[in-house]
PDB file of C-alpha atoms in Angstrom:
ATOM      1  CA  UNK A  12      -5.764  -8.847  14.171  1.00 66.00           C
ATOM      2  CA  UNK A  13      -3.704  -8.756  10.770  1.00 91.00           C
ATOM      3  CA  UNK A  14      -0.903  -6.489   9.850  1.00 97.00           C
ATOM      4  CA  UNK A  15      -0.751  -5.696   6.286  1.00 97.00           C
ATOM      5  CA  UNK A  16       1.245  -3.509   4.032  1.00 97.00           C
ATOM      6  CA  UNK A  17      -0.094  -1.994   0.992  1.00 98.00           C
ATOM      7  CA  UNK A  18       0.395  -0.442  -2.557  1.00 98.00           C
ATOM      8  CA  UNK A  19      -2.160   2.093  -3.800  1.00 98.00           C
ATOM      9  CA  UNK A  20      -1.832   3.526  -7.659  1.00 97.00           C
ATOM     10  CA  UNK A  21      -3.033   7.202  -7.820  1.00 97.00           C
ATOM     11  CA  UNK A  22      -5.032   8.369 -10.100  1.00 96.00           C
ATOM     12  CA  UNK A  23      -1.609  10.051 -11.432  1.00 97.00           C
ATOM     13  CA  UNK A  24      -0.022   6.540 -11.692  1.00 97.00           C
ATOM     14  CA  UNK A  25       2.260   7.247  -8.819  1.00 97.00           C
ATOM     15  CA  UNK A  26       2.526   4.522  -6.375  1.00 98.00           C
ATOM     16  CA  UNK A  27       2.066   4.947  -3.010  1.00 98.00           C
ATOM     17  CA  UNK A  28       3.085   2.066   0.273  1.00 98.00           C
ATOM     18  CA  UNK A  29       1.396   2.200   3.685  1.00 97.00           C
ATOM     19  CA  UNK A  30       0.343  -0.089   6.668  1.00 97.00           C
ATOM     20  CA  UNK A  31      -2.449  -1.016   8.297  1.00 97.00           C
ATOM     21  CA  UNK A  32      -4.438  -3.087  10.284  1.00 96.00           C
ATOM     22  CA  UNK A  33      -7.769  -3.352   8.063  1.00 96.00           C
ATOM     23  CA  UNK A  34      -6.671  -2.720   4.135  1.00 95.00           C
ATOM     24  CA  UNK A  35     -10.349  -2.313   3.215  1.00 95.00           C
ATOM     25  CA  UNK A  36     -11.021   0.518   6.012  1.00 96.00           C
ATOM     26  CA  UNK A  37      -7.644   2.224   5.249  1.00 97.00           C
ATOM     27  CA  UNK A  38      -8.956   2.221   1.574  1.00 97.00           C
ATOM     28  CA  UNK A  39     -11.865   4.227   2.315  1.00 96.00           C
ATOM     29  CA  UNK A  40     -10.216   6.594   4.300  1.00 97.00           C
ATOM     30  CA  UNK A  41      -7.843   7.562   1.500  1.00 96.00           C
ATOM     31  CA  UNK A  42     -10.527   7.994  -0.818  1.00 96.00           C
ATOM     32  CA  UNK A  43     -12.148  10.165   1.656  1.00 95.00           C
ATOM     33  CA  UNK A  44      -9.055  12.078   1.289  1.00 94.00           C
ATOM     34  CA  UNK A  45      -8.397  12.053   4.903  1.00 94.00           C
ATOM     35  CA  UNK A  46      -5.612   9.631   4.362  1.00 90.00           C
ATOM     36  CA  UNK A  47      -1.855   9.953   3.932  1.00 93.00           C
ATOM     37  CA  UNK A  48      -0.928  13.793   3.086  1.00 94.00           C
ATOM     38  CA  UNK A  49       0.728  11.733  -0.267  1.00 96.00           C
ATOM     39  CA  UNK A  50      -2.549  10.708  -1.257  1.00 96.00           C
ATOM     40  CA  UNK A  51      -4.820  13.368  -1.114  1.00 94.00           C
ATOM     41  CA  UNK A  52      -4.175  15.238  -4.075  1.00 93.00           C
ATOM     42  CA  UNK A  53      -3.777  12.355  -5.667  1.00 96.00           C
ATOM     43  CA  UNK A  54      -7.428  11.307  -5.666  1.00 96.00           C
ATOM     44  CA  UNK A  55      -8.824   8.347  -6.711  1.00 96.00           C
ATOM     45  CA  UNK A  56      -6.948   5.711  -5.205  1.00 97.00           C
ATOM     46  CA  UNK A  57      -7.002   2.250  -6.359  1.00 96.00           C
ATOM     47  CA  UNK A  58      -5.257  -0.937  -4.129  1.00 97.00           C
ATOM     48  CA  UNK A  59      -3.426  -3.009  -6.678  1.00 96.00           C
ATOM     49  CA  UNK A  60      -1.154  -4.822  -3.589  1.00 97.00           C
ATOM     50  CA  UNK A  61      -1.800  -6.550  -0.054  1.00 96.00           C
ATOM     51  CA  UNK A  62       0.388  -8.766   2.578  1.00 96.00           C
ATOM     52  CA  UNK A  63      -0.425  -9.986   5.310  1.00 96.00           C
ATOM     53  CA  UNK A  64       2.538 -10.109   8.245  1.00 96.00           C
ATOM     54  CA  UNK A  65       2.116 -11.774  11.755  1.00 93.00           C
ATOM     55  CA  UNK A  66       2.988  -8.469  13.911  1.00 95.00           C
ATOM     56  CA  UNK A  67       3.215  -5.203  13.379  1.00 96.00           C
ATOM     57  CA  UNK A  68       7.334  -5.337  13.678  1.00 96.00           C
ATOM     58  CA  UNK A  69       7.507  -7.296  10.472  1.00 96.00           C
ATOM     59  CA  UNK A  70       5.196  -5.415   9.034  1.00 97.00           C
ATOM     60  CA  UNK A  71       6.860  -2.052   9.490  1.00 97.00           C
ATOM     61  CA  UNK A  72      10.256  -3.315   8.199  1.00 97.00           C
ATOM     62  CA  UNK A  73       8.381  -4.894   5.340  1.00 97.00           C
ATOM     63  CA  UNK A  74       7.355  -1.485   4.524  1.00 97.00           C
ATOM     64  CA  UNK A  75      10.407   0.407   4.923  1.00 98.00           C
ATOM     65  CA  UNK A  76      11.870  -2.427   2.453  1.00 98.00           C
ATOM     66  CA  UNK A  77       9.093  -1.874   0.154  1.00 98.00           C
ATOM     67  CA  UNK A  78       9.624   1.589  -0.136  1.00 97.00           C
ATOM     68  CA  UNK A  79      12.995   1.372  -1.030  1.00 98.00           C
ATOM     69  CA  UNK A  80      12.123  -0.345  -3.969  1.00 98.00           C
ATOM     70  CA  UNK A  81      12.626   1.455  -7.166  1.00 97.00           C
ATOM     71  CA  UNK A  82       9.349   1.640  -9.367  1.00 97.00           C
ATOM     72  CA  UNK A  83      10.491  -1.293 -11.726  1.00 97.00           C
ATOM     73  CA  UNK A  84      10.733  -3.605  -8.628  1.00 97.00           C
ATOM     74  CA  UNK A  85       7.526  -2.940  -6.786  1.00 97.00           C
ATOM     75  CA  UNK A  86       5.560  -3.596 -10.271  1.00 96.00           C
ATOM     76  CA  UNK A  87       6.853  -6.956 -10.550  1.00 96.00           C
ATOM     77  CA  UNK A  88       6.454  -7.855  -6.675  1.00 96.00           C
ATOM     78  CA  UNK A  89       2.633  -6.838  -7.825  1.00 95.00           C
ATOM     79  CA  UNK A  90       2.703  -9.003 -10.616  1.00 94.00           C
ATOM     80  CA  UNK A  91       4.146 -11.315  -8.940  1.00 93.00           C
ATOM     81  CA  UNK A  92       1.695 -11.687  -6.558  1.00 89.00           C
ATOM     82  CA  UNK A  93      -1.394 -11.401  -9.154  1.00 82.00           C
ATOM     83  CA  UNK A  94      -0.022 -14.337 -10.937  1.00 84.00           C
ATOM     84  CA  UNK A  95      -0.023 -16.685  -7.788  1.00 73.00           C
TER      85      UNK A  95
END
């Protein structure tokens, strides 16, 4: 089983960071609006970011370090990644 952090945009163009075990389930569950509290008024959802970690340790302190990201930085780790 895979531990992944990811990056939603709301539909207000907020960004939004989370982990999971199955990005694709998690997905759905936001857009059911019975995700994060964030999230929910913040309807649709769209995942623009994914990585995978090896445990769910790294994971979580990928996240926190995500988060503290200012705006600026976590839209070039995206691009970053999208241009692979």
């Amino acid at each position: 089983m895979g531990h992944w952090i990811y990056i939603l945009r709301c539909h207000d163009d907020t960004l939004y960071t989370g982990y999971t075990t199955d990005p694709m389930r998690r997905l759905e569950v936001h857009q059911n609006g019975k995700g994060a509290k964030y999230t929910r008024s913040r309807l649709p959802v769209e995942l623009i970011y994914q990585e995978e970690l090896e445990d769910k340790s790294s994971a979580l302190q990928r996240e926190a370090a995500i988060k503290k990201l200012s705006r600026a930085e976590k839209l070039q780790l995206i691009h970053a990644a999208v241009n692979k």
